[in-house]
Amino acid sequence: MARTARKRKSATLLLGLLAWAVGLLFVAPAAWMVLTSLHGEADAATNPPSLLAPLTLDGYANFLGSTSGASPIPPLLNSAMASIISTVLVLALSIPAAYALSIRPVKKWSDVMFFFLSTKMLPVVAGLLPIYLIAKSTGLLDSILLLVILYTSMNLPIAVWMMRSFLSEVPVEILEAAAIDGASLPAIFRRIIVPISGPGIAATALICFIFSWNELLFANVLTSTAAYTAPVFLTSFVTSQGLFLAKVCAAAVAISLPVLIAGFAAQDKLVQGLSLGAVK
Amino acid sequence: MAIASSAQTRPAKTKPAPGKKASLERAAAWARRAPLLPALIFMIAVTQLPFVITIAISFFDWNALYPNDVKFGWFDNYVAVFTDEALRTSVITTIVLTVVVVLVSLVLGLAIALLLDRHFWGRGIVRTILITPFLIVPVASALLWKHALFNPEYGLLNGVLNWVGNLFGFQAPQPDWISLQPLGAIEVDLIWQWTPFMMLILLAGLQSRPLDVIEAARIDGATGWQVFRFMTLPHLRRYLELAALLGSIYIVQNFDAVFTITSGGLGTANLPYSIFQTFFLAHDYGAASAAGVVIVIGSLLLATFALRTVSTLLKEENR
């Protein structure tokens, strides 16, 4: 008995070490990006790599002051506005829709669910030209509003799916009891549904924010000077050569930072959301 | 298993008393539909209308560089699309890219999820650092791989090769990764980003397993492999399907990595990139729209297949 116990213990230790090794391997590129962003340009582009080079914030200063080209502040603000407003809009549209699909379901609710999901499977690029032409003729081209509309349509289907799963978890008995007690629909929402599905709503919001913040194709094609976003700003580094490696890495870190912070802070909710609410 | 327990959707609503007027019933149905309508109308307006316009444009010979020369061209554009070698290649590129990335990250994600399902010191930390690649903005990730890792002169990969070479006193090879394996380079970036996504979904699936049943199986003498093969895998099936479906939806449409790492060069142009190019570099609106229509039809075929997979998710719920 003692021997199997010891054997199991060493197996646990070994698999734990393996998990650590895999974890470190996966984070290594990201860690390298952070380290490079903290090196001077000359130390960043050496071969073999210089791990112990002195640290400096020059890369970030260059990025913020953007020694070559435009300042990153306007695109960061544009990204923040487009992502946050569209996330709010997605919630405003998806929560009532999910209510109609779960708590008091309309007839053929599953067909509606499939319709929403099927819009995600159509390649957005095939609708890009008409969107471009319509935006051009309505004067919406290069505006945050256009991005908000598109990001909302991009995230709404997934949000409806997620919200429906979360709202289905609200016990019917409580809702019926509240209705019998004469609570109005808004009151039921505020007092029962929102508190119970709060984590689900947060997960949905987080995922919509991440996908909007990351979006490149629409922003790249439909914005130019007034409304261009942080990912579009990053594409100005696509062809940049080694001279600016620290600056490129600083830009990549800085623009990923909002999502990284939000994602780390809400890991569990992220898991819940990613499985479309399939997991409690 | 929330899916199974959560719904049995709501119990059938009580039918209105026989004497009640039909109009009242209709009003109730509309009241029930009302909260759904804003989202539904919004989605139809923003996603379906453009496709209708795309279909219309696809029948015109329309190049934006010659705006006065727009005319109805019947199926000219479709003939051009089906005879276009580059477009056919990009269909294959899209399929290869999607299949490789989804399969590899699914298998890796499963292996890592199984590792993380065990108790060990620092499990929370390992999970946190594993999520990092998924949270990095895709363009940033592609730039990182392109400039900081794959670069033949100062990238980390060749840097490490060189360092090891110096250590053992030999001349390490210094390959130019991106021109050597252009599609492979894109795949590595995407696998790096999507493995954590797969891992998270599968880990959630693993942690929702009924442990008492597994315990019972172990007491009855089932080996670890038997438990995995006959209990864990069947339980994970839905999670595997969900992860593969969501991953495919996003990777089929990938634009960022192709645009950033190779700009569609060296045979890496996938469909989204090719259409982007036809629109905005060649300005051939008619041909690009026809390509778009063909892709939508292809996607619909795939989607029907994929939706059948998801429908098992919904059916289970309706038991």
Coordinates of C-alpha atoms in Angstrom, one line a residue:
Chain A
M1 CA 0.0 0.0 0.0
A2 CA 2.7 2.4 1.0
R3 CA 4.5 1.9 -2.3
T4 CA 1.5 2.6 -4.5
A5 CA 0.9 5.7 -2.4
R6 CA 4.4 6.9 -2.9
K7 CA 4.2 6.0 -6.6
R8 CA 1.0 8.1 -7.0
K9 CA 2.6 10.9 -5.1
S10 CA 5.6 11.1 -7.4
A11 CA 3.3 10.8 -10.4
T12 CA 1.4 13.8 -9.1
L13 CA 4.6 15.7 -8.6
L14 CA 5.8 14.9 -12.1
L15 CA 2.5 15.8 -13.8
G16 CA 2.5 19.1 -11.8
L17 CA 6.0 19.9 -13.0
L18 CA 4.9 19.0 -16.6
A19 CA 1.9 21.4 -16.2
W20 CA 4.2 24.2 -15.0
A21 CA 6.6 23.5 -17.9
V22 CA 3.7 23.7 -20.5
G23 CA 2.4 26.9 -18.8
L24 CA 5.9 28.6 -18.9
L25 CA 6.3 27.5 -22.5
F26 CA 3.0 29.1 -23.5
V27 CA 3.7 32.3 -21.7
A28 CA 7.3 32.6 -22.9
P29 CA 6.5 34.5 -26.1
A30 CA 4.4 37.0 -24.2
A31 CA 7.0 37.3 -21.5
W32 CA 9.6 37.9 -24.2
M33 CA 7.4 40.6 -25.7
V34 CA 7.3 42.4 -22.3
L35 CA 11.0 42.0 -21.7
T36 CA 11.9 43.3 -25.2
S37 CA 9.6 46.2 -24.7
L38 CA 11.7 47.1 -21.6
H39 CA 15.0 47.0 -23.4
G40 CA 16.8 49.7 -25.3
E41 CA 16.5 49.4 -29.1
A42 CA 20.1 48.2 -29.5
D43 CA 19.7 45.5 -26.8
A44 CA 16.3 44.4 -28.1
A45 CA 17.6 43.4 -31.5
T46 CA 20.6 41.2 -30.6
N47 CA 21.4 37.7 -31.6
P48 CA 22.0 35.7 -29.3
P49 CA 19.3 37.4 -27.2
S50 CA 20.5 39.6 -24.3
L51 CA 18.4 38.7 -21.3
L52 CA 20.3 40.8 -18.8
A53 CA 20.5 44.1 -20.7
P54 CA 19.5 47.1 -18.6
L55 CA 15.8 47.9 -18.4
T56 CA 14.4 51.1 -19.7
L57 CA 11.0 52.6 -20.4
D58 CA 12.3 54.2 -23.7
G59 CA 10.2 51.8 -25.8
Y60 CA 7.0 53.0 -24.1
A61 CA 8.1 56.6 -24.3
N62 CA 8.8 56.2 -28.0
F63 CA 5.4 54.6 -28.4
L64 CA 3.5 57.2 -26.5
G65 CA 5.4 60.1 -28.1
S66 CA 5.5 58.1 -31.3
T67 CA 8.8 59.4 -32.5
S68 CA 7.8 58.4 -36.0
G69 CA 4.2 58.9 -37.1
A70 CA 1.0 59.6 -35.2
S71 CA 0.2 59.5 -31.5
P72 CA -1.4 56.3 -30.2
I73 CA -3.7 58.2 -27.9
P74 CA -6.6 59.0 -30.4
P75 CA -6.8 55.4 -31.6
L76 CA -6.8 54.1 -28.0
L77 CA -9.7 56.4 -27.2
N78 CA -11.5 55.5 -30.4
S79 CA -11.1 51.8 -29.5
A80 CA -12.4 52.4 -26.0
M81 CA -15.4 54.3 -27.2
A82 CA -16.4 51.9 -29.9
S83 CA -15.9 48.8 -27.7
I84 CA -17.6 50.2 -24.6
I85 CA -20.6 51.7 -26.4
S86 CA -21.2 48.7 -28.5
T87 CA -20.9 46.4 -25.5
V88 CA -23.6 48.4 -23.7
L89 CA -25.8 48.3 -26.8
V90 CA -25.3 44.5 -27.1
L91 CA -26.5 44.1 -23.5
A92 CA -29.5 46.4 -24.1
L93 CA -30.5 44.3 -27.1
S94 CA -29.6 40.8 -26.0
I95 CA -31.1 40.8 -22.5
P96 CA -34.7 41.4 -23.6
A97 CA -34.2 39.0 -26.5
A98 CA -32.9 36.3 -24.2
Y99 CA -35.8 36.9 -21.9
A100 CA -38.2 36.3 -24.9
L101 CA -36.2 33.2 -25.8
S102 CA -36.0 31.6 -22.3
I103 CA -38.2 32.9 -19.6
R104 CA -41.4 33.3 -21.5
P105 CA -40.2 31.7 -24.8
V106 CA -41.8 32.7 -28.1
K107 CA -42.9 29.9 -30.4
K108 CA -40.1 28.4 -32.4
W109 CA -37.6 29.9 -30.1
S110 CA -34.9 27.4 -31.2
D111 CA -35.3 28.5 -34.8
V112 CA -34.6 32.1 -33.7
M113 CA -31.5 30.9 -31.8
F114 CA -30.3 29.2 -35.0
F115 CA -30.9 32.3 -37.0
F116 CA -28.7 34.3 -34.6
L117 CA -25.9 31.8 -34.7
S118 CA -26.1 31.4 -38.4
T119 CA -25.3 35.1 -38.9
K120 CA -22.0 34.3 -37.1
M121 CA -21.2 31.7 -39.7
L122 CA -21.5 34.1 -42.7
P123 CA -18.2 35.5 -43.6
V124 CA -18.3 39.2 -42.7
V125 CA -15.9 40.0 -45.6
A126 CA -18.7 39.1 -48.0
G127 CA -20.8 42.0 -46.7
L128 CA -18.0 44.4 -46.5
L129 CA -18.5 46.1 -49.9
P130 CA -22.2 47.0 -49.4
I131 CA -21.4 48.2 -45.9
Y132 CA -18.6 50.4 -47.4
L133 CA -20.9 51.8 -50.1
I134 CA -23.8 52.5 -47.7
A135 CA -21.5 54.1 -45.2
K136 CA -20.0 56.2 -47.9
S137 CA -23.3 57.5 -49.1
T138 CA -24.7 58.2 -45.6
G139 CA -21.6 59.9 -44.4
L140 CA -20.9 57.3 -41.8
L141 CA -17.6 56.3 -43.2
D142 CA -14.7 56.8 -40.8
S143 CA -17.0 57.3 -37.7
I144 CA -17.2 55.7 -34.3
L145 CA -20.9 55.2 -34.8
L146 CA -20.3 52.9 -37.8
L147 CA -18.0 50.8 -35.8
V148 CA -20.4 50.7 -32.9
I149 CA -23.2 49.4 -35.2
L150 CA -20.9 46.8 -36.8
Y151 CA -19.4 45.6 -33.5
T152 CA -22.9 45.3 -32.1
S153 CA -24.0 43.1 -34.9
M154 CA -20.8 41.1 -34.6
N155 CA -21.3 40.3 -30.9
L156 CA -25.1 40.2 -30.6
P157 CA -25.6 36.6 -31.7
I158 CA -23.1 35.2 -29.3
A159 CA -24.4 37.5 -26.5
V160 CA -28.0 36.2 -27.2
W161 CA -26.8 32.6 -26.9
M162 CA -24.9 33.3 -23.7
M163 CA -27.6 35.4 -22.1
R164 CA -30.3 32.8 -22.9
S165 CA -28.3 30.1 -21.0
F166 CA -27.8 32.4 -18.1
L167 CA -31.4 33.6 -17.9
S168 CA -32.6 29.9 -18.1
E169 CA -31.0 29.4 -14.7
V170 CA -33.4 31.8 -13.0
P171 CA -35.9 29.6 -11.2
V172 CA -39.4 30.0 -12.7
E173 CA -41.0 29.6 -9.2
I174 CA -39.4 32.9 -8.0
L175 CA -40.6 34.7 -11.2
E176 CA -44.1 33.4 -10.8
A177 CA -44.2 34.3 -7.1
A178 CA -43.1 37.8 -7.9
A179 CA -45.7 38.1 -10.7
I180 CA -48.4 37.0 -8.3
D181 CA -47.3 39.5 -5.8
G182 CA -47.9 42.1 -8.4
A183 CA -44.3 43.0 -9.3
S184 CA -44.0 44.8 -12.7
L185 CA -41.7 43.5 -15.4
P186 CA -39.1 46.1 -14.8
A187 CA -39.1 45.4 -11.1
I188 CA -38.8 41.7 -11.8
F189 CA -35.8 42.4 -14.0
R190 CA -34.1 44.7 -11.5
R191 CA -34.9 42.7 -8.3
I192 CA -34.6 39.1 -9.5
I193 CA -33.2 38.6 -12.9
V194 CA -30.2 41.0 -12.8
P195 CA -29.0 39.9 -9.3
I196 CA -29.2 36.1 -10.2
S197 CA -27.7 36.4 -13.7
G198 CA -25.2 39.2 -12.8
P199 CA -22.1 37.1 -13.3
G200 CA -23.5 35.9 -16.6
I201 CA -24.2 39.4 -17.8
A202 CA -20.6 40.4 -16.7
A203 CA -19.2 37.4 -18.7
T204 CA -21.1 38.4 -21.8
A205 CA -20.0 42.0 -21.5
L206 CA -16.4 41.0 -21.1
I207 CA -16.4 38.8 -24.2
C208 CA -18.1 41.4 -26.3
F209 CA -15.6 44.0 -25.1
I210 CA -12.6 41.7 -26.0
F211 CA -13.9 40.9 -29.5
S212 CA -14.6 44.6 -30.2
W213 CA -11.3 45.8 -28.9
N214 CA -9.5 43.2 -31.0
E215 CA -11.4 43.7 -34.3
L216 CA -9.3 44.7 -37.2
L217 CA -10.9 44.0 -40.6
F218 CA -13.9 46.5 -40.3
A219 CA -11.8 49.1 -38.6
N220 CA -9.0 48.8 -41.2
V221 CA -11.3 49.1 -44.2
L222 CA -14.0 51.6 -42.9
T223 CA -12.0 54.1 -40.9
S224 CA -9.0 56.2 -41.8
T225 CA -8.1 59.4 -39.9
A226 CA -11.0 60.2 -37.5
A227 CA -12.1 56.9 -36.1
Y228 CA -9.2 54.5 -36.6
T229 CA -8.7 52.1 -33.7
A230 CA -5.8 50.7 -31.7
P231 CA -5.4 47.5 -33.8
V232 CA -5.3 49.6 -37.0
F233 CA -2.7 51.8 -35.4
L234 CA -0.7 48.6 -34.7
T235 CA -0.8 47.7 -38.4
S236 CA 1.5 50.6 -39.1
F237 CA 4.2 48.4 -37.5
V238 CA 3.6 45.5 -39.9
T239 CA 6.6 46.3 -42.1
S240 CA 8.7 48.1 -39.5
Q241 CA 12.2 46.8 -39.3
G242 CA 14.4 45.8 -36.4
L243 CA 15.4 49.3 -35.5
F244 CA 12.1 49.7 -33.6
L245 CA 11.7 46.3 -32.0
A246 CA 11.4 47.6 -28.5
K247 CA 8.8 50.2 -29.6
V248 CA 6.8 47.5 -31.5
C249 CA 6.7 45.4 -28.4
A250 CA 5.8 48.3 -26.2
A251 CA 2.9 49.1 -28.5
A252 CA 1.8 45.5 -28.6
V253 CA 1.9 45.3 -24.8
A254 CA 0.2 48.6 -24.2
I255 CA -2.7 47.9 -26.6
S256 CA -3.2 44.4 -25.2
L257 CA -3.2 45.7 -21.6
P258 CA -6.9 46.6 -21.2
V259 CA -7.9 43.1 -22.4
L260 CA -5.2 41.4 -20.3
I261 CA -6.3 43.2 -17.1
A262 CA -10.0 42.5 -17.7
G263 CA -9.4 38.9 -18.7
F264 CA -7.1 38.1 -15.7
A265 CA -9.5 39.8 -13.3
A266 CA -12.5 37.9 -14.5
Q267 CA -11.1 34.4 -15.4
D268 CA -13.9 32.4 -14.0
K269 CA -16.5 34.5 -15.7
L270 CA -14.6 34.2 -18.9
V271 CA -14.7 30.4 -18.7
Q272 CA -18.4 30.5 -18.1
G273 CA -19.0 32.8 -21.0
L274 CA -16.8 31.0 -23.4
S275 CA -18.7 27.8 -23.0
L276 CA -21.8 29.8 -23.9
G277 CA -23.1 29.3 -20.4
A278 CA -23.0 25.6 -20.9
V279 CA -21.1 25.3 -17.6
K280 CA -22.2 26.2 -14.1
Chain B
M1 CA -24.3 20.2 -16.6
A2 CA -26.2 23.4 -16.9
I3 CA -27.4 22.6 -20.3
A4 CA -29.2 19.5 -19.2
S5 CA -30.6 20.9 -16.0
S6 CA -31.2 24.5 -16.8
A7 CA -34.0 24.3 -19.2
Q8 CA -36.6 21.7 -19.8
T9 CA -37.6 25.1 -21.0
R10 CA -40.4 26.7 -19.2
P11 CA -43.5 24.6 -18.7
A12 CA -46.2 25.0 -21.4
K13 CA -48.2 28.1 -20.7
T14 CA -51.7 27.6 -19.6
K15 CA -54.0 27.9 -22.6
P16 CA -56.5 30.8 -22.4
A17 CA -60.0 29.8 -21.4
P18 CA -62.0 28.6 -24.4
G19 CA -64.3 31.6 -24.3
K20 CA -61.6 34.2 -24.6
K21 CA -61.2 36.2 -27.7
A22 CA -58.6 35.3 -30.3
S23 CA -57.4 38.9 -30.5
L24 CA -56.4 38.7 -26.8
E25 CA -54.4 35.7 -27.6
R26 CA -52.7 37.5 -30.5
A27 CA -51.9 40.5 -28.3
A28 CA -50.3 38.2 -25.8
A29 CA -48.2 36.6 -28.5
W30 CA -47.0 40.0 -29.6
A31 CA -46.2 41.0 -26.0
R32 CA -44.1 37.9 -25.8
R33 CA -42.4 38.7 -29.1
A34 CA -41.8 42.4 -28.4
P35 CA -38.6 42.1 -26.4
L36 CA -37.1 39.9 -29.1
L37 CA -37.9 42.3 -32.0
P38 CA -35.2 45.0 -31.5
A39 CA -32.4 42.5 -31.6
L40 CA -33.9 40.5 -34.5
I41 CA -34.6 43.6 -36.6
F42 CA -31.2 44.9 -35.9
M43 CA -29.5 41.7 -37.0
I44 CA -31.5 41.4 -40.1
A45 CA -30.8 45.0 -41.1
V46 CA -27.1 44.9 -40.5
T47 CA -26.2 41.4 -41.6
Q48 CA -28.8 40.2 -44.2
L49 CA -29.4 43.4 -46.2
P50 CA -25.7 43.8 -47.1
F51 CA -25.7 40.2 -48.5
V52 CA -28.8 41.0 -50.6
I53 CA -26.9 44.0 -52.0
T54 CA -23.8 41.8 -52.5
I55 CA -25.9 39.4 -54.6
A56 CA -27.2 42.3 -56.7
I57 CA -23.7 43.8 -57.3
S58 CA -22.3 40.4 -58.2
F59 CA -24.3 40.5 -61.5
F60 CA -22.7 43.8 -62.6
D61 CA -19.4 44.5 -64.3
W62 CA -18.3 47.2 -61.9
N63 CA -14.8 48.3 -61.3
A64 CA -14.5 51.3 -59.0
L65 CA -11.6 52.7 -61.1
Y66 CA -14.1 53.0 -64.1
P67 CA -17.2 54.4 -62.3
N68 CA -18.9 55.4 -65.6
D69 CA -18.5 51.9 -67.1
V70 CA -21.0 50.0 -64.9
K71 CA -23.2 47.6 -66.7
F72 CA -25.2 44.4 -66.2
G73 CA -23.0 41.5 -66.9
W74 CA -25.2 38.4 -66.2
F75 CA -22.8 35.7 -64.9
D76 CA -19.5 37.2 -66.1
N77 CA -18.3 37.6 -62.5
Y78 CA -19.2 34.1 -61.5
V79 CA -17.4 32.6 -64.5
A80 CA -14.4 34.7 -63.5
V81 CA -14.6 33.5 -59.9
F82 CA -14.7 29.8 -60.9
T83 CA -11.9 30.1 -63.4
D84 CA -9.7 32.2 -61.0
E85 CA -6.8 30.1 -60.0
A86 CA -5.8 32.4 -57.1
L87 CA -9.3 32.2 -55.6
R88 CA -9.4 28.4 -55.8
T89 CA -6.0 28.3 -54.0
S90 CA -7.3 30.6 -51.3
V91 CA -10.2 28.2 -50.7
I92 CA -7.8 25.4 -50.1
T93 CA -5.6 27.7 -47.9
T94 CA -8.6 28.6 -45.8
I95 CA -9.6 24.9 -45.3
V96 CA -6.0 23.8 -44.5
L97 CA -5.5 26.7 -42.1
T98 CA -8.8 26.2 -40.3
V99 CA -8.5 22.4 -40.0
V100 CA -4.9 22.5 -38.8
V101 CA -5.4 25.2 -36.3
V102 CA -8.6 23.9 -34.9
L103 CA -7.4 20.3 -34.6
V104 CA -4.0 21.0 -33.2
S105 CA -5.2 23.5 -30.6
L106 CA -8.1 21.2 -29.7
V107 CA -5.7 18.3 -29.0
L108 CA -3.2 20.5 -27.2
G109 CA -6.0 22.1 -25.3
L110 CA -7.4 18.8 -24.2
A111 CA -4.0 17.6 -23.0
I112 CA -3.4 20.8 -21.0
A113 CA -6.9 20.7 -19.6
L114 CA -6.3 17.1 -18.4
L115 CA -3.1 18.3 -16.7
L116 CA -4.8 21.2 -15.1
D117 CA -7.6 19.1 -13.8
R118 CA -5.3 17.5 -11.3
H119 CA -4.3 19.2 -8.0
F120 CA -0.8 20.5 -7.9
W121 CA 1.0 23.4 -6.4
G122 CA 0.3 26.7 -8.2
R123 CA -2.5 25.4 -10.4
G124 CA -4.2 28.8 -10.4
I125 CA -1.1 30.5 -11.5
V126 CA -0.5 28.1 -14.3
R127 CA -4.0 28.5 -15.5
T128 CA -3.6 32.3 -15.4
I129 CA -0.4 32.3 -17.4
L130 CA -1.9 29.9 -19.9
I131 CA -4.8 32.2 -20.7
T132 CA -2.4 35.0 -21.6
P133 CA -2.0 34.2 -25.4
F134 CA -5.8 34.3 -25.8
L135 CA -6.0 37.8 -24.2
I136 CA -3.3 39.4 -26.4
V137 CA -4.8 41.5 -29.3
P138 CA -4.5 39.3 -32.4
V139 CA -2.6 41.9 -34.4
A140 CA -0.2 42.4 -31.5
S141 CA 0.3 38.6 -31.3
A142 CA 1.0 38.4 -35.1
L143 CA 3.5 41.3 -34.8
L144 CA 5.2 39.6 -31.9
W145 CA 5.6 36.3 -33.8
K146 CA 6.6 38.1 -37.0
H147 CA 9.2 40.5 -35.6
A148 CA 10.3 39.3 -32.2
L149 CA 10.3 35.5 -32.7
F150 CA 10.5 34.5 -36.4
N151 CA 12.8 37.2 -37.6
P152 CA 15.9 35.5 -39.1
E153 CA 18.4 38.1 -37.8
Y154 CA 17.3 39.0 -34.3
G155 CA 14.3 36.9 -33.6
L156 CA 14.1 34.8 -30.4
L157 CA 13.9 31.5 -32.2
N158 CA 17.2 31.9 -34.1
G159 CA 18.7 33.7 -31.1
V160 CA 18.1 30.6 -29.0
L161 CA 19.5 28.4 -31.8
N162 CA 22.6 30.6 -31.9
W163 CA 23.0 30.6 -28.2
V164 CA 22.8 26.8 -27.9
G165 CA 25.2 26.6 -30.9
N166 CA 27.7 28.9 -29.1
L167 CA 27.3 26.8 -25.9
F168 CA 28.3 23.6 -27.7
G169 CA 30.6 25.3 -30.2
F170 CA 28.9 24.7 -33.5
Q171 CA 27.4 27.0 -36.1
A172 CA 23.7 26.9 -35.6
P173 CA 21.4 27.1 -38.6
Q174 CA 19.6 30.4 -38.9
P175 CA 16.5 29.7 -41.0
D176 CA 14.2 32.4 -42.3
W177 CA 11.1 30.8 -40.7
I178 CA 8.4 32.9 -42.5
S179 CA 9.6 32.4 -46.0
L180 CA 10.5 28.7 -45.2
Q181 CA 7.0 27.9 -43.8
P182 CA 4.7 30.9 -44.5
L183 CA 1.5 29.1 -43.7
G184 CA 3.1 27.2 -40.8
A185 CA 4.2 30.5 -39.3
I186 CA 0.6 31.8 -39.4
E187 CA -0.6 28.5 -38.0
V188 CA 1.8 28.6 -35.1
D189 CA 0.7 32.1 -34.1
L190 CA -3.0 31.0 -34.3
I191 CA -2.5 27.8 -32.4
W192 CA -0.7 29.7 -29.7
Q193 CA -3.6 32.1 -29.4
W194 CA -6.4 29.5 -29.6
T195 CA -5.1 26.6 -27.5
P196 CA -5.9 28.5 -24.3
F197 CA -9.5 29.0 -25.6
M198 CA -10.0 25.3 -26.2
M199 CA -8.3 24.5 -22.9
L200 CA -10.7 26.8 -21.0
I201 CA -13.8 25.2 -22.5
L202 CA -12.6 21.7 -22.0
L203 CA -11.4 22.4 -18.4
A204 CA -14.9 23.7 -17.6
G205 CA -16.2 20.4 -19.1
L206 CA -13.8 18.3 -17.0
Q207 CA -14.8 20.1 -13.9
S208 CA -18.4 19.4 -14.4
R209 CA -17.9 15.6 -14.5
P210 CA -19.9 13.7 -11.9
L211 CA -17.0 12.6 -9.6
D212 CA -18.9 10.0 -7.6
V213 CA -19.5 7.9 -10.7
I214 CA -15.9 8.0 -11.6
E215 CA -14.9 7.1 -8.1
A216 CA -17.3 4.2 -8.3
A217 CA -15.7 3.1 -11.6
R218 CA -12.3 3.2 -10.0
I219 CA -13.4 1.1 -7.1
D220 CA -14.8 -1.4 -9.5
G221 CA -11.2 -1.6 -10.9
A222 CA -11.4 0.6 -14.0
T223 CA -8.0 1.8 -15.2
G224 CA -7.2 5.4 -15.8
W225 CA -7.4 4.9 -19.6
Q226 CA -10.7 3.2 -19.3
V227 CA -12.1 6.0 -17.2
F228 CA -10.9 8.5 -19.8
R229 CA -12.0 6.5 -22.8
F230 CA -15.5 5.5 -21.6
M231 CA -16.4 8.2 -19.1
T232 CA -14.5 11.4 -19.6
L233 CA -14.5 11.5 -23.4
P234 CA -18.2 10.9 -23.8
H235 CA -18.9 13.5 -21.2
L236 CA -16.6 15.9 -22.9
R237 CA -18.1 15.3 -26.4
R238 CA -20.4 18.3 -26.2
Y239 CA -17.6 20.5 -25.0
L240 CA -15.3 19.3 -27.7
E241 CA -17.9 20.1 -30.3
L242 CA -18.6 23.5 -28.9
A243 CA -14.9 24.4 -28.8
A244 CA -14.4 23.1 -32.4
L245 CA -17.4 25.0 -33.7
L246 CA -16.6 28.3 -32.1
G247 CA -12.9 28.0 -33.0
S248 CA -13.8 27.2 -36.6
I249 CA -16.2 30.2 -36.8
Y250 CA -13.4 32.6 -35.8
I251 CA -10.5 30.9 -37.7
V252 CA -12.3 30.5 -41.0
Q253 CA -12.7 34.3 -41.0
N254 CA -9.2 35.0 -39.8
F255 CA -7.8 38.2 -41.3
D256 CA -5.4 39.7 -38.8
A257 CA -2.7 37.0 -38.8
V258 CA -2.6 36.6 -42.6
F259 CA -2.6 40.4 -43.1
T260 CA 0.1 41.0 -40.5
I261 CA 2.5 38.1 -40.9
T262 CA 2.7 37.6 -44.7
S263 CA 0.2 40.1 -46.2
G264 CA -1.3 37.2 -48.0
G265 CA 2.0 36.5 -49.8
L266 CA 3.7 33.2 -50.4
G267 CA 0.5 31.3 -50.9
T268 CA -1.0 32.2 -47.6
A269 CA -4.0 34.3 -48.8
N270 CA -7.1 32.9 -47.3
L271 CA -10.6 33.8 -48.5
P272 CA -11.1 36.8 -46.3
Y273 CA -7.8 38.2 -47.4
S274 CA -8.4 37.5 -51.1
I275 CA -11.8 39.3 -51.0
F276 CA -10.3 42.2 -49.1
Q277 CA -7.7 42.4 -51.8
T278 CA -10.2 42.3 -54.7
F279 CA -12.3 45.0 -53.1
F280 CA -9.7 47.4 -52.0
L281 CA -6.7 46.9 -54.1
A282 CA -8.1 45.7 -57.4
H283 CA -11.3 47.7 -56.9
D284 CA -13.2 45.0 -58.9
Y285 CA -16.5 45.3 -57.0
G286 CA -18.4 42.9 -59.3
A287 CA -15.9 40.1 -59.0
A288 CA -15.4 40.6 -55.3
S289 CA -19.2 40.4 -54.8
A290 CA -19.5 37.2 -56.8
A291 CA -16.7 35.7 -54.8
G292 CA -18.5 36.8 -51.7
V293 CA -21.7 35.1 -52.8
V294 CA -19.9 31.9 -53.6
I295 CA -18.3 32.0 -50.2
V296 CA -21.6 32.6 -48.5
I297 CA -23.1 29.6 -50.2
G298 CA -20.2 27.5 -49.2
S299 CA -20.4 28.8 -45.6
L300 CA -24.2 28.0 -45.5
L301 CA -23.5 24.4 -46.5
L302 CA -20.9 24.2 -43.8
A303 CA -23.1 26.0 -41.3
T304 CA -26.0 23.6 -41.9
F305 CA -23.6 20.8 -41.0
A306 CA -22.3 22.7 -38.0
L307 CA -25.7 23.8 -36.8
R308 CA -26.7 20.1 -36.7
T309 CA -23.9 19.6 -34.2
V310 CA -25.1 22.5 -32.1
S311 CA -28.7 21.3 -32.3
T312 CA -27.6 18.4 -30.0
L313 CA -26.8 21.1 -27.5
L314 CA -30.3 22.4 -27.7
K315 CA -32.1 19.1 -28.0
E316 CA -30.5 17.8 -24.8
E317 CA -32.0 20.8 -23.1
N318 CA -35.5 20.0 -24.2
R319 CA -35.7 16.5 -22.7

